[in-house]
JSON list of C-alpha atoms in Angstrom, two decimals:
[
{"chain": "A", "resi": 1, "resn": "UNK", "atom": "CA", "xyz": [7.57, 2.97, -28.34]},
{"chain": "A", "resi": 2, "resn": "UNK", "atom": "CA", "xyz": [10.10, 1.51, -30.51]},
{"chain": "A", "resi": 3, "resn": "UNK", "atom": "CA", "xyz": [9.75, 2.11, -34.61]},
{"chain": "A", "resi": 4, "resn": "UNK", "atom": "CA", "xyz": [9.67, -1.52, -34.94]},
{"chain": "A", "resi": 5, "resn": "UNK", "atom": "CA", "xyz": [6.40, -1.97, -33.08]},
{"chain": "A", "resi": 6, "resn": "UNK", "atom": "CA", "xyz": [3.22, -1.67, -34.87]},
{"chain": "A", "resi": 7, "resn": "UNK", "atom": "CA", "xyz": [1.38, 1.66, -34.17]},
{"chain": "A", "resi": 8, "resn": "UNK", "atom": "CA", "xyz": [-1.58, 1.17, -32.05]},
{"chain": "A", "resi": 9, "resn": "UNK", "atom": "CA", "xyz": [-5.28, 1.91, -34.05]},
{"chain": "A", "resi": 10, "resn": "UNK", "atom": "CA", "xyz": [-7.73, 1.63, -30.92]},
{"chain": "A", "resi": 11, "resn": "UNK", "atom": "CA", "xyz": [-10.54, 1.44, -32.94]},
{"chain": "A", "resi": 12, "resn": "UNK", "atom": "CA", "xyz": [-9.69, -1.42, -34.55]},
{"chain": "A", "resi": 13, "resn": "UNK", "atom": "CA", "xyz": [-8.88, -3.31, -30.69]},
{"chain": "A", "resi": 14, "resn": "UNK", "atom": "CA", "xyz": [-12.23, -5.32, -29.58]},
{"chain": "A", "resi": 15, "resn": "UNK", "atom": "CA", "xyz": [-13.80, -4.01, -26.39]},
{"chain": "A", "resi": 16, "resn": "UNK", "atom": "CA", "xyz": [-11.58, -6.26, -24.30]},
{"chain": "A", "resi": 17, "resn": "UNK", "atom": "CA", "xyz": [-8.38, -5.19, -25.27]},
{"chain": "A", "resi": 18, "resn": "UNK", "atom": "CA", "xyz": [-9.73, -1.51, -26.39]},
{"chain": "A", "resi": 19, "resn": "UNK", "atom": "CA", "xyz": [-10.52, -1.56, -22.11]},
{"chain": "A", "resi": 20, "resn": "UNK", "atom": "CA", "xyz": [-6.76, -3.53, -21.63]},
{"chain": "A", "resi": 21, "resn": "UNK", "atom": "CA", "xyz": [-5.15, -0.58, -23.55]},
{"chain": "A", "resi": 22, "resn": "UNK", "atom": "CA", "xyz": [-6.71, 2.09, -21.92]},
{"chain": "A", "resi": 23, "resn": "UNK", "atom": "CA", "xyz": [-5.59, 0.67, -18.51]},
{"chain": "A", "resi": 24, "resn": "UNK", "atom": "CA", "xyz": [-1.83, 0.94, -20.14]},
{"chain": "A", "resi": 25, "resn": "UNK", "atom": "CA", "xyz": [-2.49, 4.49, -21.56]},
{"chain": "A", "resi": 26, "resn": "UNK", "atom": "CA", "xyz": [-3.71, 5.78, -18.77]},
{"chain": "A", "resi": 27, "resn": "UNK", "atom": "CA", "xyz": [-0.46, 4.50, -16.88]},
{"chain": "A", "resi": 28, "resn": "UNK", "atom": "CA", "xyz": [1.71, 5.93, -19.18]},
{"chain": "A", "resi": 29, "resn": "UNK", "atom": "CA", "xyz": [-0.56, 9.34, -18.81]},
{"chain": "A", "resi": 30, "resn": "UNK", "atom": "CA", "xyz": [-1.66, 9.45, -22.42]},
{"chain": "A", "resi": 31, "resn": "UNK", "atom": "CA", "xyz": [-4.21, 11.98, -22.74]},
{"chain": "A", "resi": 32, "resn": "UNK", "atom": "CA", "xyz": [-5.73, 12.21, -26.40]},
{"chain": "A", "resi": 33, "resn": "UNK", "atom": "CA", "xyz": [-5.72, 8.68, -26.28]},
{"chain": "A", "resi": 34, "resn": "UNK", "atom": "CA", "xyz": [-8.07, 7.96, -23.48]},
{"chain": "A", "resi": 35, "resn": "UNK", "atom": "CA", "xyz": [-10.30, 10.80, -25.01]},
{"chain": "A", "resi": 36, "resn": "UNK", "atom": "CA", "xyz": [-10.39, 8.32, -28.00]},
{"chain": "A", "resi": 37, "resn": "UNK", "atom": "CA", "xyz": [-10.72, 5.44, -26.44]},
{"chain": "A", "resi": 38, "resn": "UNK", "atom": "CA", "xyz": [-13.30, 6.74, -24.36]},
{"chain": "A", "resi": 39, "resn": "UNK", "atom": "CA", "xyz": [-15.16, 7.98, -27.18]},
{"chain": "A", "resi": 40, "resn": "UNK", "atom": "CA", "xyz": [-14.95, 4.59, -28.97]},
{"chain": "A", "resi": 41, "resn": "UNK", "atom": "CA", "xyz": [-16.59, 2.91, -26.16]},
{"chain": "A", "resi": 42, "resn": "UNK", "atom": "CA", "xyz": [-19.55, 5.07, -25.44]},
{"chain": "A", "resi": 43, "resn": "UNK", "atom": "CA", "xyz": [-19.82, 5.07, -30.44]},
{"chain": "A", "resi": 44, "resn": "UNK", "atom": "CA", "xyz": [-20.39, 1.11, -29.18]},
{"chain": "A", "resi": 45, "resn": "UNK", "atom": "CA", "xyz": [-23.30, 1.64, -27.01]},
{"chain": "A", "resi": 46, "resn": "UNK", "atom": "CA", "xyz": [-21.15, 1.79, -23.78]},
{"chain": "A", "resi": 47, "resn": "UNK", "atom": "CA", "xyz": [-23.28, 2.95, -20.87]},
{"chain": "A", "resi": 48, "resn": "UNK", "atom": "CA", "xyz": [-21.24, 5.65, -19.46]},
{"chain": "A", "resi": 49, "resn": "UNK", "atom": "CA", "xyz": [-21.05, 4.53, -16.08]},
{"chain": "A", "resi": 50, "resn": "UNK", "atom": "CA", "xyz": [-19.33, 1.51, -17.36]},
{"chain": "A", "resi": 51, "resn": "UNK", "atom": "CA", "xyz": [-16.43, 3.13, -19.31]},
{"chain": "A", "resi": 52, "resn": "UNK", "atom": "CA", "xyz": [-15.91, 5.27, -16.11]},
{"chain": "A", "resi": 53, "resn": "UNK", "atom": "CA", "xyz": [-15.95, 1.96, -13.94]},
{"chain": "A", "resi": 54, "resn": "UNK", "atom": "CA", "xyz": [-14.17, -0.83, -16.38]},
{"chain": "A", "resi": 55, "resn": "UNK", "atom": "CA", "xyz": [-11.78, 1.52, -18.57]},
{"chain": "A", "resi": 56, "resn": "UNK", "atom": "CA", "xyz": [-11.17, 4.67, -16.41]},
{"chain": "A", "resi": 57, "resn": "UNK", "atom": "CA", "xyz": [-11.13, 3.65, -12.79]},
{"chain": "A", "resi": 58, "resn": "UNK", "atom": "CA", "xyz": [-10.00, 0.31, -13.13]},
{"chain": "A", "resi": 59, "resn": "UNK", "atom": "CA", "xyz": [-7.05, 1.66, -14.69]},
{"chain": "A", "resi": 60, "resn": "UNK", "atom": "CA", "xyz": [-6.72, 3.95, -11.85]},
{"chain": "A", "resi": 61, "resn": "UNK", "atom": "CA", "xyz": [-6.86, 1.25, -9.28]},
{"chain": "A", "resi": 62, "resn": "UNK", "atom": "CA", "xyz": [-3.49, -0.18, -11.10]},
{"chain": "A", "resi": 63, "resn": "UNK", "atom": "CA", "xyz": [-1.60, 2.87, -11.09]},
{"chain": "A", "resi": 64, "resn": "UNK", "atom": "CA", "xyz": [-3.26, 3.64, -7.29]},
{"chain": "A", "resi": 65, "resn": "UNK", "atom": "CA", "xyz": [-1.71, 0.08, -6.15]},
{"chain": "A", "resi": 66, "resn": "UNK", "atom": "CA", "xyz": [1.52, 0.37, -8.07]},
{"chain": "A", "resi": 67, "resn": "UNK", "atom": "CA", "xyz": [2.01, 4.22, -5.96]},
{"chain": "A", "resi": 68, "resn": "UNK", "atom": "CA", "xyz": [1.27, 2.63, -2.83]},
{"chain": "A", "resi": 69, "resn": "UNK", "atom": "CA", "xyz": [3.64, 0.07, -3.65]},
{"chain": "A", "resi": 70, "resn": "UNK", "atom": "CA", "xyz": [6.68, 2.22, -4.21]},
{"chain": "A", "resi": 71, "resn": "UNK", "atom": "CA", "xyz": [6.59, 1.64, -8.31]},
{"chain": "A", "resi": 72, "resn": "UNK", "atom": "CA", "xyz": [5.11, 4.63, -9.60]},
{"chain": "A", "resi": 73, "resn": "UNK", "atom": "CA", "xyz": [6.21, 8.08, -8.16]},
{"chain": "A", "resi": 74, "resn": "UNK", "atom": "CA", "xyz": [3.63, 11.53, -7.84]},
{"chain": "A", "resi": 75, "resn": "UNK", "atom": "CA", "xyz": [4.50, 13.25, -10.87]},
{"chain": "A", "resi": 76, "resn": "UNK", "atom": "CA", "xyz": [3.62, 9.80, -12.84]},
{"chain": "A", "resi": 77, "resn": "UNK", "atom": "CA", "xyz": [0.73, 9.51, -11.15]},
{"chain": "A", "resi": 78, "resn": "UNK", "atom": "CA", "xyz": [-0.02, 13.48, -11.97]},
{"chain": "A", "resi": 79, "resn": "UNK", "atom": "CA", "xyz": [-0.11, 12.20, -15.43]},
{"chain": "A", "resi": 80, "resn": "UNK", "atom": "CA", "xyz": [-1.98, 9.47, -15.15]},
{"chain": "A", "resi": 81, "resn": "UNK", "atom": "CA", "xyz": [-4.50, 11.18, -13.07]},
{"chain": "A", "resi": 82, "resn": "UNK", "atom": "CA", "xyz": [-4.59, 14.11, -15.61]},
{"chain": "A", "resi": 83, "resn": "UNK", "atom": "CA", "xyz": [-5.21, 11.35, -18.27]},
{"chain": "A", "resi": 84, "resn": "UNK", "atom": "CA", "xyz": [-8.41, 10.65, -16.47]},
{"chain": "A", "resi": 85, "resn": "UNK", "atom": "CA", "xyz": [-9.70, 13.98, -16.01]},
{"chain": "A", "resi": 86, "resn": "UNK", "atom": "CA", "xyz": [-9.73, 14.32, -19.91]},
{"chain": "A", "resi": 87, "resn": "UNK", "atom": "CA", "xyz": [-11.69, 11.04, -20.00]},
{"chain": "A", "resi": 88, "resn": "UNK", "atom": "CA", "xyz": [-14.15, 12.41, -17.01]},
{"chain": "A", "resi": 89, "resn": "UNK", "atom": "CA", "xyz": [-14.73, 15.02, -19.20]},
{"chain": "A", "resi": 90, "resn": "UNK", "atom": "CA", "xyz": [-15.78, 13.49, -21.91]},
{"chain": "A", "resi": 91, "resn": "UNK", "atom": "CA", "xyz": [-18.28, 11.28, -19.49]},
{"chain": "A", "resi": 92, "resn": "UNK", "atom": "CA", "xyz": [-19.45, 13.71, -16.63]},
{"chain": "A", "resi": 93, "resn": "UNK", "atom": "CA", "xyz": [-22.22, 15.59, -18.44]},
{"chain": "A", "resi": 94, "resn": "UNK", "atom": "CA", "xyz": [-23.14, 11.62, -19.40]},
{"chain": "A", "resi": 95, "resn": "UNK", "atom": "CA", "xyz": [-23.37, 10.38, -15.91]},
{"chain": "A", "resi": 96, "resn": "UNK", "atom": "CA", "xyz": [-25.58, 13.61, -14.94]},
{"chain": "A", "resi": 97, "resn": "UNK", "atom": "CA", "xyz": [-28.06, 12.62, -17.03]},
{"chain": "A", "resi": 98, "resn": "UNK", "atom": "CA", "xyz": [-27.98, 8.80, -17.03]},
{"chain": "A", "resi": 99, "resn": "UNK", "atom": "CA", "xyz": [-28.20, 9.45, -13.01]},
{"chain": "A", "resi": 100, "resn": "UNK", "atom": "CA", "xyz": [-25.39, 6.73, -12.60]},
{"chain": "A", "resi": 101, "resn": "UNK", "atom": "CA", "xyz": [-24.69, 5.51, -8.98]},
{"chain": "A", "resi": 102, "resn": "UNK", "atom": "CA", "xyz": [-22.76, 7.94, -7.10]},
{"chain": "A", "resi": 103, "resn": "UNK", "atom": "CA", "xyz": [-19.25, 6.74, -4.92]},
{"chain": "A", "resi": 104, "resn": "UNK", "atom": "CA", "xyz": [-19.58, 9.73, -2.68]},
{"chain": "A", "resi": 105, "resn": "UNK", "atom": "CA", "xyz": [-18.95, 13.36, -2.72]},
{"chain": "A", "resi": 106, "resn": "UNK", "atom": "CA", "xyz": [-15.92, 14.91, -0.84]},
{"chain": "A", "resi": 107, "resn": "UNK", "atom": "CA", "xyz": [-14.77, 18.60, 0.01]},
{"chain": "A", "resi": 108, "resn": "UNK", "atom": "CA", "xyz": [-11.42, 18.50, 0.24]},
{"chain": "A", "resi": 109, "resn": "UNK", "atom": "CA", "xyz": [-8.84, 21.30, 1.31]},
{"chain": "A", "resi": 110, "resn": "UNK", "atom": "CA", "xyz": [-5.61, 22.72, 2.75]},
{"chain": "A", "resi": 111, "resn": "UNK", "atom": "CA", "xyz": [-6.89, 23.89, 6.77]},
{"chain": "A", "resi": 112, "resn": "UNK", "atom": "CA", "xyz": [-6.09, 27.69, 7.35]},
{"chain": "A", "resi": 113, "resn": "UNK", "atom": "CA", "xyz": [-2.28, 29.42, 7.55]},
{"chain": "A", "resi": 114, "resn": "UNK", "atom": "CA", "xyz": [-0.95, 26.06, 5.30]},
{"chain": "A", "resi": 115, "resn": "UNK", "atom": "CA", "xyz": [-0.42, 26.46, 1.22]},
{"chain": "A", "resi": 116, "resn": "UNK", "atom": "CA", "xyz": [0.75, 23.35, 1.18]},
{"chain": "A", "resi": 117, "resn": "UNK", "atom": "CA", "xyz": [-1.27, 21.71, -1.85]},
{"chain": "A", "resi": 118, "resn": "UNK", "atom": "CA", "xyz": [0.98, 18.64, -3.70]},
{"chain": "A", "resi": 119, "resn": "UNK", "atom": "CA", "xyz": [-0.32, 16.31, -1.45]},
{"chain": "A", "resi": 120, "resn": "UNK", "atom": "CA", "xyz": [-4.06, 17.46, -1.63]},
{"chain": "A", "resi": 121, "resn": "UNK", "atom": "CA", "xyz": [-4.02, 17.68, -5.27]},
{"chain": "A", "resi": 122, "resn": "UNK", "atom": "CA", "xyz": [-2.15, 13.99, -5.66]},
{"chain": "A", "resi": 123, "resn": "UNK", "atom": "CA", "xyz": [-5.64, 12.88, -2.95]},
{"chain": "A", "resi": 124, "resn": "UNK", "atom": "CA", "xyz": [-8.39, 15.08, -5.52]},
{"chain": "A", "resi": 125, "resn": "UNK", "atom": "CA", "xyz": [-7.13, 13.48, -8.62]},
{"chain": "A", "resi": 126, "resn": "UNK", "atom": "CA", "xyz": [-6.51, 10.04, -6.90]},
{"chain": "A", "resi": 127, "resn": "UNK", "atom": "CA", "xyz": [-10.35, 10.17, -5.75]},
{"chain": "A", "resi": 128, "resn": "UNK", "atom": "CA", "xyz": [-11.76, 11.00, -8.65]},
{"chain": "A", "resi": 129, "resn": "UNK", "atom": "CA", "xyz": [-9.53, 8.67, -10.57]},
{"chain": "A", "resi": 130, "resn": "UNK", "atom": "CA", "xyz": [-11.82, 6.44, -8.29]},
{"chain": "A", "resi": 131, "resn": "UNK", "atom": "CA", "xyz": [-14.81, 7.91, -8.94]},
{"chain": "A", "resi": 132, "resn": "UNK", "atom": "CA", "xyz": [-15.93, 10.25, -6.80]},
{"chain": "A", "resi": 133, "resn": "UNK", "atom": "CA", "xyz": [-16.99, 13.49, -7.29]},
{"chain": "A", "resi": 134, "resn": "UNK", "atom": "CA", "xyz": [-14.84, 16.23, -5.63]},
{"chain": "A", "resi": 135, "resn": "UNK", "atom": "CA", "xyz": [-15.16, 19.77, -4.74]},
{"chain": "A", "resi": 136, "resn": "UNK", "atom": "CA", "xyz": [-11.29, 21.53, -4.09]},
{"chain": "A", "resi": 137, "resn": "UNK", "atom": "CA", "xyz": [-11.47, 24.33, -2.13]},
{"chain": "A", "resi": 138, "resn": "UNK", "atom": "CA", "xyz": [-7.66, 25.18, -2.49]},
{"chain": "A", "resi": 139, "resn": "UNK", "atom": "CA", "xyz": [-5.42, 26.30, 0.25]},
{"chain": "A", "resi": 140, "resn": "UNK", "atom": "CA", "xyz": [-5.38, 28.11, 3.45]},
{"chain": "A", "resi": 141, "resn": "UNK", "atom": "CA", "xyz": [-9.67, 27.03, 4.38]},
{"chain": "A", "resi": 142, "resn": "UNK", "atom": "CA", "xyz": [-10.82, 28.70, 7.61]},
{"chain": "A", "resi": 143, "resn": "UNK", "atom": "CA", "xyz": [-13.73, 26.53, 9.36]},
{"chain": "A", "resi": 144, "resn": "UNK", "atom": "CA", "xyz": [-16.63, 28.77, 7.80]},
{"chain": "A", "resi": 145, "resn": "UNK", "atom": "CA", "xyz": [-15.26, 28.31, 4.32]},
{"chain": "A", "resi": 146, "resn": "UNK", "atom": "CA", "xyz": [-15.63, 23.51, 4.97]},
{"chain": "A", "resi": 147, "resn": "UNK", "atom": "CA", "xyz": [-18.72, 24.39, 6.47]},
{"chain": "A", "resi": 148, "resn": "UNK", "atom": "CA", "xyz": [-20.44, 26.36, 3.77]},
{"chain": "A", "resi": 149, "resn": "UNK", "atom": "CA", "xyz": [-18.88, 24.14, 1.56]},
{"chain": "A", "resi": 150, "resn": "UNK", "atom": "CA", "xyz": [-19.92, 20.45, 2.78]},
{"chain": "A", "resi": 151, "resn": "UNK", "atom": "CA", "xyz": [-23.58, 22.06, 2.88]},
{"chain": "A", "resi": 152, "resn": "UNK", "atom": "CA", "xyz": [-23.81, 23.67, -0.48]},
{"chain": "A", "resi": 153, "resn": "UNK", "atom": "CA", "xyz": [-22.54, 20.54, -2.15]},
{"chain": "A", "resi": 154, "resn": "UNK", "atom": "CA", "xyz": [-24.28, 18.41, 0.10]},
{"chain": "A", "resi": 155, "resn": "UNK", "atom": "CA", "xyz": [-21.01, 15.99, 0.17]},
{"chain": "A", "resi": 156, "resn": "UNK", "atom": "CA", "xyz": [-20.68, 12.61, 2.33]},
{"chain": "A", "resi": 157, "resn": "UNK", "atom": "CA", "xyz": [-17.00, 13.08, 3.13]},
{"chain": "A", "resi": 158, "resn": "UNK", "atom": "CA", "xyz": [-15.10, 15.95, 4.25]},
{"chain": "A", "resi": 159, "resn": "UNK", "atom": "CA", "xyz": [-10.98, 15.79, 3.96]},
{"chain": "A", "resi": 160, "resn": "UNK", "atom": "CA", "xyz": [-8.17, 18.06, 5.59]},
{"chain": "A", "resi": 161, "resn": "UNK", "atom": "CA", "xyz": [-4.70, 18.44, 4.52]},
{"chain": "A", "resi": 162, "resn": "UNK", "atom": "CA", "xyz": [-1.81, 20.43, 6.68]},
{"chain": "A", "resi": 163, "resn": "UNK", "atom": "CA", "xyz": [2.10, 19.99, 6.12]},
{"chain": "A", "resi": 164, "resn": "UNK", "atom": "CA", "xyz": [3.08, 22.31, 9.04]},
{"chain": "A", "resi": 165, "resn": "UNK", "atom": "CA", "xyz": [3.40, 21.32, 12.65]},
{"chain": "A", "resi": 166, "resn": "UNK", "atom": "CA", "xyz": [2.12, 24.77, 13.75]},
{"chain": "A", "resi": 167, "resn": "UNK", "atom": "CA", "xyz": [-1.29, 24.33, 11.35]},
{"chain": "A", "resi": 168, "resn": "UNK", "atom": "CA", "xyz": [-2.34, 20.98, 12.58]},
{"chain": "A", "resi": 169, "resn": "UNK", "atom": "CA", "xyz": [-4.43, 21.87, 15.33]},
{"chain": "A", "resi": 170, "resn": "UNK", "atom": "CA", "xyz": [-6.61, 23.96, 13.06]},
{"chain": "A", "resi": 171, "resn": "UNK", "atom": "CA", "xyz": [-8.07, 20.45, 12.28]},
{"chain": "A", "resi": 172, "resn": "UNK", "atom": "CA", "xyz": [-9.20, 19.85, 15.23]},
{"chain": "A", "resi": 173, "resn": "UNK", "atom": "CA", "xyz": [-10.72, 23.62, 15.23]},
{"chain": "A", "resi": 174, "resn": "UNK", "atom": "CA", "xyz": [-13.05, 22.54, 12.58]},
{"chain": "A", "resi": 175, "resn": "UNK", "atom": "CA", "xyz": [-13.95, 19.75, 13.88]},
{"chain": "A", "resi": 176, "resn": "UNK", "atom": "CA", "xyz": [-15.11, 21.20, 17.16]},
{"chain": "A", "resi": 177, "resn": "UNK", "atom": "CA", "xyz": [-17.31, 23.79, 15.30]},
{"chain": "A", "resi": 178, "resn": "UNK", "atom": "CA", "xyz": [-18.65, 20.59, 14.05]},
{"chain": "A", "resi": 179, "resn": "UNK", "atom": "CA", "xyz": [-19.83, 19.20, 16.73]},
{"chain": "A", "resi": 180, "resn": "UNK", "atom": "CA", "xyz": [-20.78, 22.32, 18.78]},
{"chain": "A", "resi": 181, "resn": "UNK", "atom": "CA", "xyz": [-23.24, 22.82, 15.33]},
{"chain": "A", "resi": 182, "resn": "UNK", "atom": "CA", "xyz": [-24.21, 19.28, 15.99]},
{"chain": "A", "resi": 183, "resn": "UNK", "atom": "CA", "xyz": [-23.60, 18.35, 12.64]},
{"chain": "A", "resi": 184, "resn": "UNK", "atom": "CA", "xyz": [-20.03, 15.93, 13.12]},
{"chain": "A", "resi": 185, "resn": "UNK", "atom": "CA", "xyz": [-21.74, 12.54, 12.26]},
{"chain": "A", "resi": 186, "resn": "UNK", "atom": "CA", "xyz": [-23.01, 13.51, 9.37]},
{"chain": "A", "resi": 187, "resn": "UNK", "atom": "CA", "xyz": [-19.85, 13.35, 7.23]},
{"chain": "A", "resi": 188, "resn": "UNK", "atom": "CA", "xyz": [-16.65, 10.87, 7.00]},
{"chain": "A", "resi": 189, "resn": "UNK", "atom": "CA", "xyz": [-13.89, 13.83, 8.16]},
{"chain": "A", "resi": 190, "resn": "UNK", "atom": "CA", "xyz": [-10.68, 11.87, 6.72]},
{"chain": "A", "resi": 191, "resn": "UNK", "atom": "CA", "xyz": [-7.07, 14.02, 7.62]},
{"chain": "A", "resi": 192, "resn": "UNK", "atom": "CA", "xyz": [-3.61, 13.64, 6.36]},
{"chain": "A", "resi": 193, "resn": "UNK", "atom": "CA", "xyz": [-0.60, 15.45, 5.92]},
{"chain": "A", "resi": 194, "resn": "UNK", "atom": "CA", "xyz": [3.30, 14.88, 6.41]},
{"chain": "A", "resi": 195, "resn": "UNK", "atom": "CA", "xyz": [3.54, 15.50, 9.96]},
{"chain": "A", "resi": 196, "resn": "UNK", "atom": "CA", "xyz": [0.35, 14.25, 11.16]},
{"chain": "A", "resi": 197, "resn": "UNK", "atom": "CA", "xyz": [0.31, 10.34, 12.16]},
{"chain": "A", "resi": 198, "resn": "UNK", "atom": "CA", "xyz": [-2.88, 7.48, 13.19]},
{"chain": "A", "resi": 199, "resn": "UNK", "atom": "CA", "xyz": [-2.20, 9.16, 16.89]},
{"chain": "A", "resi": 200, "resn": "UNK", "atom": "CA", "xyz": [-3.24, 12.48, 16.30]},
{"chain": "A", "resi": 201, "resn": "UNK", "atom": "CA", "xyz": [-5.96, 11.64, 13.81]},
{"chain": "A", "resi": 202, "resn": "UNK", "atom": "CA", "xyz": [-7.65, 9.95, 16.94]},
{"chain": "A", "resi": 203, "resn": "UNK", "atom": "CA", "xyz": [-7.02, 12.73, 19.67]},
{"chain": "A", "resi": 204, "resn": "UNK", "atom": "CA", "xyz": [-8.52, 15.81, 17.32]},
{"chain": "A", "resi": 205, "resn": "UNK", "atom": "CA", "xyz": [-11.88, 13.24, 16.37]},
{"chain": "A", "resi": 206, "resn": "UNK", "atom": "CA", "xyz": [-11.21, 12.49, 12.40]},
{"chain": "A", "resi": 207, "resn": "UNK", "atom": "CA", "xyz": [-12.58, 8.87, 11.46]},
{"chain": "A", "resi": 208, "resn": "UNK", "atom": "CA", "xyz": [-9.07, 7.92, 9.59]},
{"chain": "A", "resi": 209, "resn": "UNK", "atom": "CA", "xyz": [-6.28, 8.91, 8.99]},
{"chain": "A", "resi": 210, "resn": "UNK", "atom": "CA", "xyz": [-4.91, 8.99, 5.72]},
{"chain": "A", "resi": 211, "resn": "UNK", "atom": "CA", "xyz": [-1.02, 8.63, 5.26]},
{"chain": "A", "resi": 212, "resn": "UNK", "atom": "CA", "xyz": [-1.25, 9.16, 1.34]},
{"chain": "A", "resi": 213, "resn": "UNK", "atom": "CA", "xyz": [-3.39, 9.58, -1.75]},
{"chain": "A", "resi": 214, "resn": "UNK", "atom": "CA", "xyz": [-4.09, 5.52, -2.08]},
{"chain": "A", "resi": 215, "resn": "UNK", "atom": "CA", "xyz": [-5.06, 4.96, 1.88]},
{"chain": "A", "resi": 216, "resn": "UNK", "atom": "CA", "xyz": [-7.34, 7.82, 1.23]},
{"chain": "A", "resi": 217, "resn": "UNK", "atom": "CA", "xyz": [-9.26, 6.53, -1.67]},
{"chain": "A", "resi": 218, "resn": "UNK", "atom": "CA", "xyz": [-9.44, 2.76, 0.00]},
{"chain": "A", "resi": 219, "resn": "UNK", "atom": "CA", "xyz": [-10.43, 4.35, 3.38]},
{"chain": "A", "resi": 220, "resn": "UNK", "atom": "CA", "xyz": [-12.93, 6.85, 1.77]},
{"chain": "A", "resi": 221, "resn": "UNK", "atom": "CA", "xyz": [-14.43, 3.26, -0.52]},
{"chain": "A", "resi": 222, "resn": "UNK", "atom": "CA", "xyz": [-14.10, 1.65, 3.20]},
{"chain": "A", "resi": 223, "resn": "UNK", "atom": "CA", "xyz": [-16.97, 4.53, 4.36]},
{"chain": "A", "resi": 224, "resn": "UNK", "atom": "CA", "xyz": [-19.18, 4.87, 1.60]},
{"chain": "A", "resi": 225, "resn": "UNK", "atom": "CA", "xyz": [-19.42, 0.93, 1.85]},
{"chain": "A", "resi": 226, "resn": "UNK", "atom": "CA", "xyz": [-20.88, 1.15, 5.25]},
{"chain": "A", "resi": 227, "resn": "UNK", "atom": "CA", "xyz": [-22.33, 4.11, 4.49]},
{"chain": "A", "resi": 228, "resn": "UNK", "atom": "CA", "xyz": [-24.56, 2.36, 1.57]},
{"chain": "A", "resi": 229, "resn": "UNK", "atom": "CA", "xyz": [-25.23, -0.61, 3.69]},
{"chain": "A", "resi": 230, "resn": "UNK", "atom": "CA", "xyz": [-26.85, 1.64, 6.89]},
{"chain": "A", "resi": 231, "resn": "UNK", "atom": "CA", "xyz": [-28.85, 2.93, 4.29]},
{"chain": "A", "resi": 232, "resn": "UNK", "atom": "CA", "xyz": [-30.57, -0.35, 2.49]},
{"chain": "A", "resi": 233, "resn": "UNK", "atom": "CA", "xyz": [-30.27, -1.83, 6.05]},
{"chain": "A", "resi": 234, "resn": "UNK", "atom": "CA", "xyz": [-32.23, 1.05, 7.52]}
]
C-alpha cells in the first residue's frame, strides 16, 4: 500500500464492501485482517454459515480461478489459503453448533512409499477454502490407515496423492481392498499427482482425476452435487 492511500478501518466499510474487502485480503493472504473482518460480520448478526459462504469461500473461488488460470502461483495461494484457515477458525466451533449444511467430508493423503506433500497440502487448503471439511492424514498412507480413516470420520470423498512413478500403483491397491470389502461405491475416490494423467485414473477405478488443487475442488463440488440430488431424489 502506498502512504498516500487512506488506511483501511473495516469496521467502518458497510457489509457490502466489508465482504468486497475481505475477498481482496484474503488474495493478498492477510491474516489478522480476515480474523477482523470475520469477527465484524458475525458482531452484525451474520449467520456463520454465511460469512464462511459470501466472505470466506467466495473469496477463495477468486483466488481458486485466478491459480487455475496461470495468475496466481502456490506459495500465493499458501497465503491466501492460510488466510482462510484463521477465518475457519474463528467460525468452525460456530457452524458445529448452528448445524450449517455440510459440502462434504474428504480424507485426503499421500499413498504409501511417497512423502511427496506440496501438492496435497495446496488440494487440503484449496478444499476447505471451499468449504469442506477435511481430515489430512499426511504422507506415506498404507490401505488400512484410508480405510480406518474414511470410516471413523464417516467422510463422502476419499483423495490420493503420489509424485513417483514407482508409487502409483499403490492407488490402485487401495482401491481393490475397496471393493473386495465391498465398500468402493460408497465414497467419491478422486487421485492426482504429477505423473499420473485422465488415462490411468480410469484403468486403477478412481471417479476423476484431478490434475491440480482447483480441478479437485470443482470435481469434488461436481460429486457432492449429484450426491445431494440422489439423496432428495431418493
Amino acid at each position: 500500500m502506498s502512504e498516500d492511500e487512506p488506511e483501511i478501518i473495516l469496521s467502518e466499510l458497510d457489509d457490502e464492501e466489508l465482504t468486497l474487502q475481505m475477498h481482496d485480503d484474503l488474495y493478498d493472504g492477510m491474516k489478522e485482517e480476515i480474523e477482523e473482518g470475520t469477527n465484524i460480520l458475525l458482531g452484525r448478526g451474520w449467520e456463520p454459515y454465511r460469512v464462511l459462504t459470501e466472505a470466506l469461500v467466495g473469496g477463495m473461488k477468486i483466488v481458486g480461478d485466478d491459480f487455475r488460470d496461470g495468475i496466481l502461483f502456490v506459495p500465493e495461494v499458501l497465503l491466501a489459503a492460510n488466510a482462510m484457515k484463521s477465518g475457519m477458525k474463528i467460525l468452525k466451533p460456530l457452524l458445529a453448533e448452528t448445524g450449517a449444511p455440510r459440502m462434504g467430508k474428504m480424507v485426503i493423503g499421500t499413498v504409501k512409499g511417497d512423502i511427496h506433500d506440496i501438492g496435497k497440502n495446496l488440494v487440503s487448503m484449496m478444499m476447505e477454502g471451499a468449504g469442506f471439511e477435511v481430515v489430512d492424514l499426511g504422507i506415506n498412507n498404507p490401505v488400512e490407515d484410508y480405510l480406518a480413516a474414511l470410516v471413523k470420520e464417516d467422510a463422502d470423498i476419499l483423495g490420493m496423492s503420489a509424485l513417483l512413478t514407482t508409487t502409483m500403483p499403490y492407488m490402485k491397491v487401495v482401491i481393490d481392498t475397496m471393493v473386495e470389502q465391498g465398500i468402493r461405491d460408497d465414497y467419491v475416490i478422486l487421485v492426482g499427482g504429477a505423473p499420473l494423467n485422465e488415462e490411468f485414473g480410469k484403468a486403477i477405478g478412481a471417479d476423476a482425476y484431478c490434475r491440480d488443487a482447483a480441478v479437485a475442488v470443482e470435481t469434488a463440488k461436481e460429486f457432492m452435487a449429484r450426491k445431494h440430488n440422489q439423496m432428495a431424489a431418493g
